[in-house]
Structure formats: structure tokens, C-alpha cells
Amino acid sequence: MATWDNVVYTTLGLNLMAKLQTGATLHITRAVGGDGHASADALPALTEIAATQTLTLSDPVYKGNGRALLPVTLYNRGLTGGYILRQIGIYATCLLYTSDAADDRIS
């Protein structure tokens, strides 16, 4: 069984979290697994996972206090050889819903 010691938020992930704190809504778009290697120092700068296999996303389980469990499944269908899962990437977008009631009339 693998030990996942270097679980980090990427720089893009931290920027996304900052937007969430201002009222944006998080939308998980996909999850992938990879067999690539990256040093612990390089993880925050990653924008893609190497040698990916698509993971199947299930509905999140909300735990309260802003936390959720996101179940993912890796299937071996279509693989012709062994596959070592070394990386998991969760991709998301952030939608910011804003409105501004301006008092000045534009003419």
C-alpha cells in the first residue's frame, strides 16, 4: 500500500482557494492519476500530471466546516501493461458570481 507523504496544494490551487474565500463557487472538473515523479519542492509548481489515467469521480461527501471527501476510482480497463499510481491530480474551476449596483447613470 502506498504512503502519500507529499500532499500539497499547487500554486494554482492556492490561488483558487483565495477566490473561494471571496464568495466564488468551486466546480471539480476532473481527476487523473499519473505514474510520473516530481520532487516535493517541485509539486507546488505543477500544472499537469504526467502519464495520466482518467479517474472516475463520484459525488462528493460533505463533511461540514468547508470539508468534503471526493471519492475517485481508477479502473484498469484498456491497460496493456502494469501501471503504478504515483500522483493524483484534482482539477477545478472557480466561478465568481458578482453584482455591482452602481449609483451613477451611464449616458
GROMACS .gro file of N, CA, C and O in nm, residues 5-43:
model
  156
    5ASP      N    1   0.300   1.091   0.121
    5ASP     CA    2   0.364   1.185   0.214
    5ASP      C    3   0.362   1.330   0.167
    5ASP      O    4   0.366   1.421   0.247
    6ASN      N    5   0.362   1.352   0.037
    6ASN     CA    6   0.378   1.488  -0.016
    6ASN      C    7   0.248   1.540  -0.076
    6ASN      O    8   0.241   1.571  -0.195
    7VAL      N    9   0.146   1.548   0.004
    7VAL     CA   10   0.018   1.601  -0.042
    7VAL      C   11   0.023   1.753  -0.025
    7VAL      O   12   0.042   1.803   0.086
    8VAL      N   13   0.013   1.825  -0.137
    8VAL     CA   14   0.025   1.970  -0.133
    8VAL      C   15  -0.081   2.034  -0.223
    8VAL      O   16  -0.134   1.970  -0.313
    9TYR      N   17  -0.107   2.160  -0.196
    9TYR     CA   18  -0.183   2.243  -0.289
    9TYR      C   19  -0.084   2.306  -0.385
    9TYR      O   20   0.020   2.357  -0.342
   10THR      N   21  -0.115   2.303  -0.512
   10THR     CA   22  -0.030   2.372  -0.608
   10THR      C   23  -0.050   2.522  -0.593
   10THR      O   24  -0.145   2.568  -0.528
   11THR      N   25   0.038   2.598  -0.655
   11THR     CA   26   0.023   2.744  -0.654
   11THR      C   27  -0.111   2.784  -0.715
   11THR      O   28  -0.181   2.870  -0.661
   12LEU      N   29  -0.149   2.720  -0.826
   12LEU     CA   30  -0.280   2.749  -0.886
   12LEU      C   31  -0.393   2.712  -0.791
   12LEU      O   32  -0.494   2.781  -0.783
   13GLY      N   33  -0.377   2.602  -0.718
   13GLY     CA   34  -0.478   2.561  -0.620
   13GLY      C   35  -0.492   2.661  -0.507
   13GLY      O   36  -0.604   2.691  -0.462
   14LEU      N   37  -0.381   2.715  -0.460
   14LEU     CA   38  -0.387   2.817  -0.354
   14LEU      C   39  -0.455   2.945  -0.405
   14LEU      O   40  -0.533   3.008  -0.332
   15ASN      N   41  -0.427   2.981  -0.531
   15ASN     CA   42  -0.495   3.098  -0.589
   15ASN      C   43  -0.645   3.074  -0.598
   15ASN      O   44  -0.726   3.164  -0.572
   16LEU      N   45  -0.683   2.953  -0.634
   16LEU     CA   46  -0.824   2.916  -0.641
   16LEU      C   47  -0.889   2.923  -0.503
   16LEU      O   48  -1.000   2.974  -0.487
   17MET      N   49  -0.818   2.876  -0.402
   17MET     CA   50  -0.872   2.882  -0.265
   17MET      C   51  -0.894   3.026  -0.220
   17MET      O   52  -0.991   3.056  -0.149
   18ALA      N   53  -0.805   3.117  -0.261
   18ALA     CA   54  -0.822   3.258  -0.226
   18ALA      C   55  -0.951   3.313  -0.288
   18ALA      O   56  -1.024   3.389  -0.225
   19LYS      N   57  -0.980   3.273  -0.412
   19LYS     CA   58  -1.105   3.317  -0.476
   19LYS      C   59  -1.226   3.261  -0.403
   19LYS      O   60  -1.328   3.328  -0.391
   20LEU      N   61  -1.216   3.138  -0.356
   20LEU     CA   62  -1.327   3.077  -0.284
   20LEU      C   63  -1.360   3.154  -0.157
   20LEU      O   64  -1.476   3.165  -0.117
   21GLN      N   65  -1.259   3.211  -0.095
   21GLN     CA   66  -1.281   3.286   0.029
   21GLN      C   67  -1.350   3.420   0.003
   21GLN      O   68  -1.397   3.484   0.097
   22THR      N   69  -1.359   3.460  -0.124
   22THR     CA   70  -1.428   3.585  -0.157
   22THR      C   71  -1.569   3.559  -0.210
   22THR      O   72  -1.633   3.650  -0.261
   23GLY      N   73  -1.615   3.434  -0.204
   23GLY     CA   74  -1.752   3.404  -0.243
   23GLY      C   75  -1.766   3.327  -0.373
   23GLY      O   76  -1.878   3.303  -0.419
   24ALA      N   77  -1.657   3.286  -0.434
   24ALA     CA   78  -1.664   3.209  -0.557
   24ALA      C   79  -1.712   3.067  -0.527
   24ALA      O   80  -1.709   3.022  -0.413
   25THR      N   81  -1.756   2.997  -0.630
   25THR     CA   82  -1.804   2.861  -0.617
   25THR      C   83  -1.706   2.766  -0.685
   25THR      O   84  -1.665   2.789  -0.799
   26LEU      N   85  -1.670   2.658  -0.617
   26LEU     CA   86  -1.577   2.560  -0.670
   26LEU      C   87  -1.651   2.456  -0.752
   26LEU      O   88  -1.754   2.404  -0.710
   27HIS      N   89  -1.597   2.425  -0.870
   27HIS     CA   90  -1.651   2.319  -0.955
   27HIS      C   91  -1.537   2.223  -0.988
   27HIS      O   92  -1.443   2.260  -1.060
   28ILE      N   93  -1.544   2.100  -0.935
   28ILE     CA   94  -1.446   1.997  -0.967
   28ILE      C   95  -1.474   1.952  -1.110
   28ILE      O   96  -1.586   1.916  -1.143
   29THR      N   97  -1.373   1.955  -1.195
   29THR     CA   98  -1.394   1.922  -1.336
   29THR      C   99  -1.346   1.783  -1.373
   29THR      O  100  -1.404   1.718  -1.460
   30ARG      N  101  -1.238   1.735  -1.311
   30ARG     CA  102  -1.188   1.602  -1.343
   30ARG      C  103  -1.083   1.561  -1.242
   30ARG      O  104  -1.028   1.645  -1.168
   31ALA      N  105  -1.054   1.433  -1.240
   31ALA     CA  106  -0.947   1.378  -1.157
   31ALA      C  107  -0.865   1.284  -1.244
   31ALA      O  108  -0.921   1.212  -1.327
   32VAL      N  109  -0.735   1.288  -1.227
   32VAL     CA  110  -0.647   1.200  -1.303
   32VAL      C  111  -0.544   1.139  -1.210
   32VAL      O  112  -0.511   1.194  -1.106
   33GLY      N  113  -0.495   1.021  -1.249
   33GLY     CA  114  -0.385   0.957  -1.181
   33GLY      C  115  -0.267   0.952  -1.275
   33GLY      O  116  -0.285   0.945  -1.397
   34GLY      N  117  -0.148   0.957  -1.221
   34GLY     CA  118  -0.029   0.954  -1.306
   34GLY      C  119   0.080   0.868  -1.246
   34GLY      O  120   0.081   0.841  -1.126
   35ASP      N  121   0.172   0.825  -1.331
   35ASP     CA  122   0.283   0.746  -1.281
   35ASP      C  123   0.415   0.823  -1.286
   35ASP      O  124   0.522   0.767  -1.275
   36GLY      N  125   0.406   0.955  -1.299
   36GLY     CA  126   0.525   1.039  -1.304
   36GLY      C  127   0.585   1.062  -1.166
   36GLY      O  128   0.528   1.025  -1.064
   37HIS      N  129   0.701   1.123  -1.167
   37HIS     CA  130   0.771   1.158  -1.043
   37HIS      C  131   0.792   1.308  -1.040
   37HIS      O  132   0.819   1.371  -1.141
   38ALA      N  133   0.781   1.367  -0.923
   38ALA     CA  134   0.815   1.507  -0.901
   38ALA      C  135   0.870   1.518  -0.760
   38ALA      O  136   0.819   1.455  -0.668
   39SER      N  137   0.972   1.598  -0.743
   39SER     CA  138   1.027   1.617  -0.608
   39SER      C  139   0.927   1.697  -0.526
   39SER      O  140   0.841   1.768  -0.579
   40ALA      N  141   0.939   1.687  -0.396
   40ALA     CA  142   0.849   1.761  -0.307
   40ALA      C  143   0.856   1.911  -0.333
   40ALA      O  144   0.756   1.981  -0.327
   41ASP      N  145   0.975   1.961  -0.367
   41ASP     CA  146   0.992   2.104  -0.396
   41ASP      C  147   0.923   2.145  -0.525
   41ASP      O  148   0.884   2.261  -0.541
   42ALA      N  149   0.910   2.052  -0.620
   42ALA     CA  150   0.851   2.083  -0.750
   42ALA      C  151   0.699   2.074  -0.750
   42ALA      O  152   0.633   2.128  -0.840
   43LEU      N  153   0.640   2.007  -0.652
   43LEU     CA  154   0.495   1.984  -0.653
   43LEU      C  155   0.411   2.113  -0.659
   43LEU      O  156   0.315   2.119  -0.736
   0.00000   0.00000   0.00000
